[in-house]
Amino acid sequence: MHVIENIIFDLGGVIIDWDPKRLYRKIFKTEKEINYFLEHICTSDWNELQDEGRSLKEATEVLVNQHPQYQVEIEAFYGRWEEMLGGLINGTVDLAQQIHKKGDHKLWALTNWSAETFPIAEERYHIFDLFDGILVSGKEKLKKPDLKIYHLLLNRYHLDPENCLFIDDNLRNIKAAKSLGIHSHHFKNVANLRQALIEYKIL
């Protein structure tokens, strides 16, 4: 097994708890209404276009034009976006802090995130100084699992894929990283991640 020198964290769902339902439970009366709205109106595919660089203003206007009856609810997605944040995933942050404190590995972040909403998280959570570099999809106008964004990370920070461990909660992003020879861990819970870090002799 190659010696891991670099650990690359996804942020949303791994380091930071983000869930649109947290907001929409304040807006809709039932889970059924919430699920319909997030599956048919403000969908994951729509949101990911902002992760790839589309402006929040344009994204909102497109949907309001398509679904005028949901104007208030659509405008809330980014107007009240901060209410979707649930705080840090403390167990993962603890592991990252342990690694950082040991000083044997460099920490990086590769995140699918809008360039306009990412600064809100940066201001709210003071954990970003743990990372030696952060690559935000919305700023680069590329998003996972496009292989170009992985190449960009590797090239920008002069990383050897064989010496990297990538941690993400989305399996398609894991598969993309593995195709480039990057060691990868599909994040499901903190206990499994801790075990993986022990196996890789990181902890």
PDB file of N, CA and C in Angstrom, residues 90-174:
ATOM      1  N   ASN A  90     -19.379  16.977  13.829  1.00  0.00           N
ATOM      2  CA  ASN A  90     -18.295  17.089  14.814  1.00  0.00           C
ATOM      3  C   ASN A  90     -17.326  15.919  14.790  1.00  0.00           C
ATOM      4  N   GLY A  91     -17.832  14.719  14.605  1.00  0.00           N
ATOM      5  CA  GLY A  91     -16.940  13.560  14.600  1.00  0.00           C
ATOM      6  C   GLY A  91     -15.910  13.626  13.492  1.00  0.00           C
ATOM      7  N   THR A  92     -16.346  14.049  12.309  1.00  0.00           N
ATOM      8  CA  THR A  92     -15.411  14.184  11.179  1.00  0.00           C
ATOM      9  C   THR A  92     -14.430  15.316  11.427  1.00  0.00           C
ATOM     10  N   VAL A  93     -14.938  16.423  11.948  1.00  0.00           N
ATOM     11  CA  VAL A  93     -14.065  17.561  12.250  1.00  0.00           C
ATOM     12  C   VAL A  93     -13.015  17.158  13.277  1.00  0.00           C
ATOM     13  N   ASP A  94     -13.415  16.372  14.272  1.00  0.00           N
ATOM     14  CA  ASP A  94     -12.457  15.887  15.279  1.00  0.00           C
ATOM     15  C   ASP A  94     -11.340  15.088  14.625  1.00  0.00           C
ATOM     16  N   LEU A  95     -11.708  14.226  13.671  1.00  0.00           N
ATOM     17  CA  LEU A  95     -10.697  13.420  12.976  1.00  0.00           C
ATOM     18  C   LEU A  95      -9.759  14.315  12.170  1.00  0.00           C
ATOM     19  N   ALA A  96     -10.331  15.285  11.469  1.00  0.00           N
ATOM     20  CA  ALA A  96      -9.507  16.213  10.677  1.00  0.00           C
ATOM     21  C   ALA A  96      -8.558  17.000  11.577  1.00  0.00           C
ATOM     22  N   GLN A  97      -9.057  17.411  12.727  1.00  0.00           N
ATOM     23  CA  GLN A  97      -8.212  18.168  13.664  1.00  0.00           C
ATOM     24  C   GLN A  97      -7.093  17.293  14.225  1.00  0.00           C
ATOM     25  N   GLN A  98      -7.397  16.017  14.484  1.00  0.00           N
ATOM     26  CA  GLN A  98      -6.354  15.098  14.954  1.00  0.00           C
ATOM     27  C   GLN A  98      -5.246  14.946  13.921  1.00  0.00           C
ATOM     28  N   ILE A  99      -5.658  14.782  12.659  1.00  0.00           N
ATOM     29  CA  ILE A  99      -4.684  14.630  11.571  1.00  0.00           C
ATOM     30  C   ILE A  99      -3.843  15.901  11.444  1.00  0.00           C
ATOM     31  N   HIS A 100      -4.507  17.032  11.499  1.00  0.00           N
ATOM     32  CA  HIS A 100      -3.817  18.318  11.373  1.00  0.00           C
ATOM     33  C   HIS A 100      -2.816  18.509  12.507  1.00  0.00           C
ATOM     34  N   LYS A 101      -3.221  18.137  13.694  1.00  0.00           N
ATOM     35  CA  LYS A 101      -2.364  18.313  14.872  1.00  0.00           C
ATOM     36  C   LYS A 101      -1.122  17.435  14.785  1.00  0.00           C
ATOM     37  N   LYS A 102      -1.290  16.207  14.263  1.00  0.00           N
ATOM     38  CA  LYS A 102      -0.130  15.309  14.119  1.00  0.00           C
ATOM     39  C   LYS A 102       0.904  15.885  13.163  1.00  0.00           C
ATOM     40  N   GLY A 103       0.420  16.544  12.129  1.00  0.00           N
ATOM     41  CA  GLY A 103       1.315  17.241  11.210  1.00  0.00           C
ATOM     42  C   GLY A 103       2.012  16.370  10.181  1.00  0.00           C
ATOM     43  N   ASP A 104       1.564  15.118  10.040  1.00  0.00           N
ATOM     44  CA  ASP A 104       2.212  14.201   9.085  1.00  0.00           C
ATOM     45  C   ASP A 104       1.581  14.246   7.700  1.00  0.00           C
ATOM     46  N   HIS A 105       0.395  14.821   7.601  1.00  0.00           N
ATOM     47  CA  HIS A 105      -0.338  14.822   6.338  1.00  0.00           C
ATOM     48  C   HIS A 105      -0.867  16.218   6.037  1.00  0.00           C
ATOM     49  N   LYS A 106      -1.034  16.487   4.753  1.00  0.00           N
ATOM     50  CA  LYS A 106      -1.672  17.736   4.343  1.00  0.00           C
ATOM     51  C   LYS A 106      -3.150  17.469   4.087  1.00  0.00           C
ATOM     52  N   LEU A 107      -3.963  18.456   4.424  1.00  0.00           N
ATOM     53  CA  LEU A 107      -5.407  18.339   4.244  1.00  0.00           C
ATOM     54  C   LEU A 107      -5.865  19.293   3.144  1.00  0.00           C
ATOM     55  N   TRP A 108      -6.730  18.769   2.275  1.00  0.00           N
ATOM     56  CA  TRP A 108      -7.272  19.549   1.168  1.00  0.00           C
ATOM     57  C   TRP A 108      -8.786  19.373   1.164  1.00  0.00           C
ATOM     58  N   ALA A 109      -9.492  20.268   0.485  1.00  0.00           N
ATOM     59  CA  ALA A 109     -10.941  20.130   0.332  1.00  0.00           C
ATOM     60  C   ALA A 109     -11.301  20.287  -1.139  1.00  0.00           C
ATOM     61  N   LEU A 110     -12.181  19.398  -1.587  1.00  0.00           N
ATOM     62  CA  LEU A 110     -12.707  19.444  -2.958  1.00  0.00           C
ATOM     63  C   LEU A 110     -14.221  19.370  -2.841  1.00  0.00           C
ATOM     64  N   THR A 111     -14.897  20.490  -3.099  1.00  0.00           N
ATOM     65  CA  THR A 111     -16.323  20.563  -2.801  1.00  0.00           C
ATOM     66  C   THR A 111     -17.140  21.078  -3.966  1.00  0.00           C
ATOM     67  N   ASN A 112     -18.295  20.445  -4.175  1.00  0.00           N
ATOM     68  CA  ASN A 112     -19.300  20.981  -5.090  1.00  0.00           C
ATOM     69  C   ASN A 112     -20.124  21.993  -4.304  1.00  0.00           C
ATOM     70  N   TRP A 113     -19.940  23.267  -4.639  1.00  0.00           N
ATOM     71  CA  TRP A 113     -20.574  24.318  -3.836  1.00  0.00           C
ATOM     72  C   TRP A 113     -20.664  25.579  -4.681  1.00  0.00           C
ATOM     73  N   SER A 114     -21.764  26.284  -4.572  1.00  0.00           N
ATOM     74  CA  SER A 114     -21.910  27.552  -5.276  1.00  0.00           C
ATOM     75  C   SER A 114     -20.875  28.562  -4.781  1.00  0.00           C
ATOM     76  N   ALA A 115     -20.304  29.303  -5.713  1.00  0.00           N
ATOM     77  CA  ALA A 115     -19.327  30.336  -5.338  1.00  0.00           C
ATOM     78  C   ALA A 115     -19.977  31.442  -4.515  1.00  0.00           C
ATOM     79  N   GLU A 116     -21.307  31.591  -4.639  1.00  0.00           N
ATOM     80  CA  GLU A 116     -22.005  32.664  -3.922  1.00  0.00           C
ATOM     81  C   GLU A 116     -22.402  32.266  -2.506  1.00  0.00           C
ATOM     82  N   THR A 117     -22.657  30.986  -2.277  1.00  0.00           N
ATOM     83  CA  THR A 117     -23.048  30.569  -0.923  1.00  0.00           C
ATOM     84  C   THR A 117     -21.864  30.076  -0.092  1.00  0.00           C
ATOM     85  N   PHE A 118     -20.783  29.692  -0.733  1.00  0.00           N
ATOM     86  CA  PHE A 118     -19.635  29.174   0.018  1.00  0.00           C
ATOM     87  C   PHE A 118     -19.097  30.190   1.034  1.00  0.00           C
ATOM     88  N   PRO A 119     -19.015  31.487   0.689  1.00  0.00           N
ATOM     89  CA  PRO A 119     -18.516  32.457   1.674  1.00  0.00           C
ATOM     90  C   PRO A 119     -19.352  32.511   2.959  1.00  0.00           C
ATOM     91  N   ILE A 120     -20.643  32.170   2.875  1.00  0.00           N
ATOM     92  CA  ILE A 120     -21.491  32.145   4.070  1.00  0.00           C
ATOM     93  C   ILE A 120     -20.975  31.081   5.036  1.00  0.00           C
ATOM     94  N   ALA A 121     -20.665  29.910   4.486  1.00  0.00           N
ATOM     95  CA  ALA A 121     -20.126  28.825   5.320  1.00  0.00           C
ATOM     96  C   ALA A 121     -18.747  29.184   5.850  1.00  0.00           C
ATOM     97  N   GLU A 122     -17.925  29.810   5.010  1.00  0.00           N
ATOM     98  CA  GLU A 122     -16.577  30.217   5.445  1.00  0.00           C
ATOM     99  C   GLU A 122     -16.635  31.162   6.637  1.00  0.00           C
ATOM    100  N   GLU A 123     -17.598  32.067   6.600  1.00  0.00           N
ATOM    101  CA  GLU A 123     -17.716  33.050   7.678  1.00  0.00           C
ATOM    102  C   GLU A 123     -18.285  32.408   8.944  1.00  0.00           C
ATOM    103  N   ARG A 124     -19.149  31.422   8.739  1.00  0.00           N
ATOM    104  CA  ARG A 124     -19.861  30.823   9.870  1.00  0.00           C
ATOM    105  C   ARG A 124     -19.039  29.768  10.598  1.00  0.00           C
ATOM    106  N   TYR A 125     -18.230  29.019   9.863  1.00  0.00           N
ATOM    107  CA  TYR A 125     -17.482  27.898  10.462  1.00  0.00           C
ATOM    108  C   TYR A 125     -15.983  28.154  10.364  1.00  0.00           C
ATOM    109  N   HIS A 126     -15.337  28.177  11.494  1.00  0.00           N
ATOM    110  CA  HIS A 126     -13.904  28.514  11.508  1.00  0.00           C
ATOM    111  C   HIS A 126     -13.065  27.237  11.505  1.00  0.00           C
ATOM    112  N   ILE A 127     -13.284  26.435  10.468  1.00  0.00           N
ATOM    113  CA  ILE A 127     -12.515  25.186  10.359  1.00  0.00           C
ATOM    114  C   ILE A 127     -11.691  25.153   9.076  1.00  0.00           C
ATOM    115  N   PHE A 128     -11.853  26.167   8.251  1.00  0.00           N
ATOM    116  CA  PHE A 128     -11.224  26.113   6.939  1.00  0.00           C
ATOM    117  C   PHE A 128      -9.719  26.326   6.998  1.00  0.00           C
ATOM    118  N   ASP A 129      -9.237  26.841   8.134  1.00  0.00           N
ATOM    119  CA  ASP A 129      -7.785  26.998   8.268  1.00  0.00           C
ATOM    120  C   ASP A 129      -7.088  25.647   8.471  1.00  0.00           C
ATOM    121  N   LEU A 130      -7.870  24.576   8.644  1.00  0.00           N
ATOM    122  CA  LEU A 130      -7.269  23.242   8.726  1.00  0.00           C
ATOM    123  C   LEU A 130      -6.686  22.813   7.381  1.00  0.00           C
ATOM    124  N   PHE A 131      -7.226  23.393   6.308  1.00  0.00           N
ATOM    125  CA  PHE A 131      -6.894  22.909   4.964  1.00  0.00           C
ATOM    126  C   PHE A 131      -5.751  23.708   4.338  1.00  0.00           C
ATOM    127  N   ASP A 132      -4.904  22.967   3.649  1.00  0.00           N
ATOM    128  CA  ASP A 132      -3.794  23.598   2.927  1.00  0.00           C
ATOM    129  C   ASP A 132      -4.271  24.234   1.630  1.00  0.00           C
ATOM    130  N   GLY A 133      -5.427  23.798   1.150  1.00  0.00           N
ATOM    131  CA  GLY A 133      -6.028  24.377  -0.050  1.00  0.00           C
ATOM    132  C   GLY A 133      -7.446  23.868  -0.193  1.00  0.00           C
ATOM    133  N   ILE A 134      -8.324  24.729  -0.740  1.00  0.00           N
ATOM    134  CA  ILE A 134      -9.730  24.367  -0.950  1.00  0.00           C
ATOM    135  C   ILE A 134     -10.099  24.703  -2.384  1.00  0.00           C
ATOM    136  N   LEU A 135     -10.685  23.718  -3.075  1.00  0.00           N
ATOM    137  CA  LEU A 135     -11.118  23.938  -4.445  1.00  0.00           C
ATOM    138  C   LEU A 135     -12.647  23.881  -4.474  1.00  0.00           C
ATOM    139  N   VAL A 136     -13.273  24.999  -4.834  1.00  0.00           N
ATOM    140  CA  VAL A 136     -14.734  25.135  -4.827  1.00  0.00           C
ATOM    141  C   VAL A 136     -15.241  25.089  -6.270  1.00  0.00           C
ATOM    142  N   SER A 137     -16.128  24.156  -6.538  1.00  0.00           N
ATOM    143  CA  SER A 137     -16.583  23.922  -7.912  1.00  0.00           C
ATOM    144  C   SER A 137     -17.160  25.176  -8.566  1.00  0.00           C
ATOM    145  N   GLY A 138     -17.983  25.930  -7.813  1.00  0.00           N
ATOM    146  CA  GLY A 138     -18.624  27.104  -8.389  1.00  0.00           C
ATOM    147  C   GLY A 138     -17.638  28.166  -8.847  1.00  0.00           C
ATOM    148  N   LYS A 139     -16.502  28.253  -8.168  1.00  0.00           N
ATOM    149  CA  LYS A 139     -15.460  29.212  -8.563  1.00  0.00           C
ATOM    150  C   LYS A 139     -14.733  28.739  -9.821  1.00  0.00           C
ATOM    151  N   GLU A 140     -14.600  27.411  -9.940  1.00  0.00           N
ATOM    152  CA  GLU A 140     -13.834  26.840 -11.055  1.00  0.00           C
ATOM    153  C   GLU A 140     -14.706  26.551 -12.269  1.00  0.00           C
ATOM    154  N   LYS A 141     -16.050  26.594 -12.061  1.00  0.00           N
ATOM    155  CA  LYS A 141     -17.009  26.277 -13.118  1.00  0.00           C
ATOM    156  C   LYS A 141     -16.826  24.836 -13.624  1.00  0.00           C
ATOM    157  N   LEU A 142     -16.489  23.984 -12.690  1.00  0.00           N
ATOM    158  CA  LEU A 142     -16.376  22.531 -12.908  1.00  0.00           C
ATOM    159  C   LEU A 142     -16.896  21.874 -11.646  1.00  0.00           C
ATOM    160  N   LYS A 143     -17.480  20.692 -11.764  1.00  0.00           N
ATOM    161  CA  LYS A 143     -17.935  20.015 -10.551  1.00  0.00           C
ATOM    162  C   LYS A 143     -17.667  18.518 -10.631  1.00  0.00           C
ATOM    163  N   LYS A 144     -17.557  17.908  -9.467  1.00  0.00           N
ATOM    164  CA  LYS A 144     -17.476  16.450  -9.394  1.00  0.00           C
ATOM    165  C   LYS A 144     -18.779  15.873  -9.947  1.00  0.00           C
ATOM    166  N   PRO A 145     -18.777  14.764 -10.651  1.00  0.00           N
ATOM    167  CA  PRO A 145     -17.643  13.849 -10.856  1.00  0.00           C
ATOM    168  C   PRO A 145     -16.856  14.080 -12.143  1.00  0.00           C
ATOM    169  N   ASP A 146     -16.954  15.256 -12.745  1.00  0.00           N
ATOM    170  CA  ASP A 146     -16.152  15.555 -13.936  1.00  0.00           C
ATOM    171  C   ASP A 146     -14.671  15.373 -13.600  1.00  0.00           C
ATOM    172  N   LEU A 147     -13.989  14.541 -14.359  1.00  0.00           N
ATOM    173  CA  LEU A 147     -12.584  14.244 -14.058  1.00  0.00           C
ATOM    174  C   LEU A 147     -11.702  15.489 -14.124  1.00  0.00           C
ATOM    175  N   LYS A 148     -12.160  16.510 -14.868  1.00  0.00           N
ATOM    176  CA  LYS A 148     -11.345  17.726 -15.012  1.00  0.00           C
ATOM    177  C   LYS A 148     -11.108  18.406 -13.663  1.00  0.00           C
ATOM    178  N   ILE A 149     -12.094  18.327 -12.761  1.00  0.00           N
ATOM    179  CA  ILE A 149     -11.920  19.018 -11.477  1.00  0.00           C
ATOM    180  C   ILE A 149     -10.918  18.277 -10.585  1.00  0.00           C
ATOM    181  N   TYR A 150     -10.845  16.965 -10.722  1.00  0.00           N
ATOM    182  CA  TYR A 150      -9.841  16.193  -9.982  1.00  0.00           C
ATOM    183  C   TYR A 150      -8.447  16.499 -10.531  1.00  0.00           C
ATOM    184  N   HIS A 151      -8.344  16.537 -11.855  1.00  0.00           N
ATOM    185  CA  HIS A 151      -7.051  16.891 -12.465  1.00  0.00           C
ATOM    186  C   HIS A 151      -6.622  18.290 -12.033  1.00  0.00           C
ATOM    187  N   LEU A 152      -7.584  19.209 -11.967  1.00  0.00           N
ATOM    188  CA  LEU A 152      -7.278  20.576 -11.559  1.00  0.00           C
ATOM    189  C   LEU A 152      -6.706  20.604 -10.144  1.00  0.00           C
ATOM    190  N   LEU A 153      -7.338  19.869  -9.245  1.00  0.00           N
ATOM    191  CA  LEU A 153      -6.853  19.800  -7.861  1.00  0.00           C
ATOM    192  C   LEU A 153      -5.440  19.230  -7.811  1.00  0.00           C
ATOM    193  N   LEU A 154      -5.243  18.104  -8.498  1.00  0.00           N
ATOM    194  CA  LEU A 154      -3.933  17.445  -8.476  1.00  0.00           C
ATOM    195  C   LEU A 154      -2.850  18.343  -9.052  1.00  0.00           C
ATOM    196  N   ASN A 155      -3.170  19.009 -10.148  1.00  0.00           N
ATOM    197  CA  ASN A 155      -2.169  19.850 -10.815  1.00  0.00           C
ATOM    198  C   ASN A 155      -1.890  21.131 -10.042  1.00  0.00           C
ATOM    199  N   ARG A 156      -2.944  21.744  -9.514  1.00  0.00           N
ATOM    200  CA  ARG A 156      -2.766  23.020  -8.813  1.00  0.00           C
ATOM    201  C   ARG A 156      -1.884  22.855  -7.581  1.00  0.00           C
ATOM    202  N   TYR A 157      -2.081  21.746  -6.881  1.00  0.00           N
ATOM    203  CA  TYR A 157      -1.357  21.558  -5.625  1.00  0.00           C
ATOM    204  C   TYR A 157      -0.232  20.519  -5.734  1.00  0.00           C
ATOM    205  N   HIS A 158       0.052  20.107  -6.971  1.00  0.00           N
ATOM    206  CA  HIS A 158       1.176  19.194  -7.237  1.00  0.00           C
ATOM    207  C   HIS A 158       1.050  17.902  -6.407  1.00  0.00           C
ATOM    208  N   LEU A 159      -0.112  17.272  -6.510  1.00  0.00           N
ATOM    209  CA  LEU A 159      -0.380  16.054  -5.751  1.00  0.00           C
ATOM    210  C   LEU A 159      -0.254  14.821  -6.639  1.00  0.00           C
ATOM    211  N   ASP A 160       0.307  13.768  -6.071  1.00  0.00           N
ATOM    212  CA  ASP A 160       0.386  12.474  -6.734  1.00  0.00           C
ATOM    213  C   ASP A 160      -0.845  11.669  -6.318  1.00  0.00           C
ATOM    214  N   PRO A 161      -1.685  11.243  -7.280  1.00  0.00           N
ATOM    215  CA  PRO A 161      -2.913  10.535  -6.898  1.00  0.00           C
ATOM    216  C   PRO A 161      -2.671   9.312  -6.016  1.00  0.00           C
ATOM    217  N   GLU A 162      -1.561   8.643  -6.218  1.00  0.00           N
ATOM    218  CA  GLU A 162      -1.284   7.434  -5.436  1.00  0.00           C
ATOM    219  C   GLU A 162      -0.982   7.739  -3.972  1.00  0.00           C
ATOM    220  N   ASN A 163      -0.674   8.988  -3.686  1.00  0.00           N
ATOM    221  CA  ASN A 163      -0.376   9.390  -2.299  1.00  0.00           C
ATOM    222  C   ASN A 163      -1.539  10.130  -1.645  1.00  0.00           C
ATOM    223  N   CYS A 164      -2.725  10.082  -2.310  1.00  0.00           N
ATOM    224  CA  CYS A 164      -3.894  10.816  -1.819  1.00  0.00           C
ATOM    225  C   CYS A 164      -5.001   9.866  -1.374  1.00  0.00           C
ATOM    226  N   LEU A 165      -5.718  10.276  -0.347  1.00  0.00           N
ATOM    227  CA  LEU A 165      -6.952   9.613   0.072  1.00  0.00           C
ATOM    228  C   LEU A 165      -8.081  10.628  -0.041  1.00  0.00           C
ATOM    229  N   PHE A 166      -9.105  10.280  -0.819  1.00  0.00           N
ATOM    230  CA  PHE A 166     -10.249  11.152  -1.071  1.00  0.00           C
ATOM    231  C   PHE A 166     -11.448  10.631  -0.299  1.00  0.00           C
ATOM    232  N   ILE A 167     -12.133  11.517   0.412  1.00  0.00           N
ATOM    233  CA  ILE A 167     -13.278  11.148   1.255  1.00  0.00           C
ATOM    234  C   ILE A 167     -14.502  11.925   0.787  1.00  0.00           C
ATOM    235  N   ASP A 168     -15.563  11.199   0.396  1.00  0.00           N
ATOM    236  CA  ASP A 168     -16.773  11.849  -0.126  1.00  0.00           C
ATOM    237  C   ASP A 168     -17.973  10.975   0.212  1.00  0.00           C
ATOM    238  N   ASP A 169     -19.132  11.609   0.401  1.00  0.00           N
ATOM    239  CA  ASP A 169     -20.337  10.826   0.721  1.00  0.00           C
ATOM    240  C   ASP A 169     -21.123  10.423  -0.523  1.00  0.00           C
ATOM    241  N   ASN A 170     -20.660  10.854  -1.699  1.00  0.00           N
ATOM    242  CA  ASN A 170     -21.359  10.558  -2.946  1.00  0.00           C
ATOM    243  C   ASN A 170     -20.575   9.512  -3.735  1.00  0.00           C
ATOM    244  N   LEU A 171     -21.211   8.373  -3.981  1.00  0.00           N
ATOM    245  CA  LEU A 171     -20.510   7.246  -4.593  1.00  0.00           C
ATOM    246  C   LEU A 171     -20.008   7.565  -5.997  1.00  0.00           C
ATOM    247  N   ARG A 172     -20.752   8.371  -6.759  1.00  0.00           N
ATOM    248  CA  ARG A 172     -20.297   8.677  -8.123  1.00  0.00           C
ATOM    249  C   ARG A 172     -18.998   9.479  -8.092  1.00  0.00           C
ATOM    250  N   ASN A 173     -18.839  10.324  -7.066  1.00  0.00           N
ATOM    251  CA  ASN A 173     -17.599  11.095  -6.941  1.00  0.00           C
ATOM    252  C   ASN A 173     -16.437  10.194  -6.547  1.00  0.00           C
ATOM    253  N   ILE A 174     -16.733   9.195  -5.732  1.00  0.00           N
ATOM    254  CA  ILE A 174     -15.718   8.205  -5.328  1.00  0.00           C
ATOM    255  C   ILE A 174     -15.241   7.415  -6.538  1.00  0.00           C
TER     256      ILE A 174
END
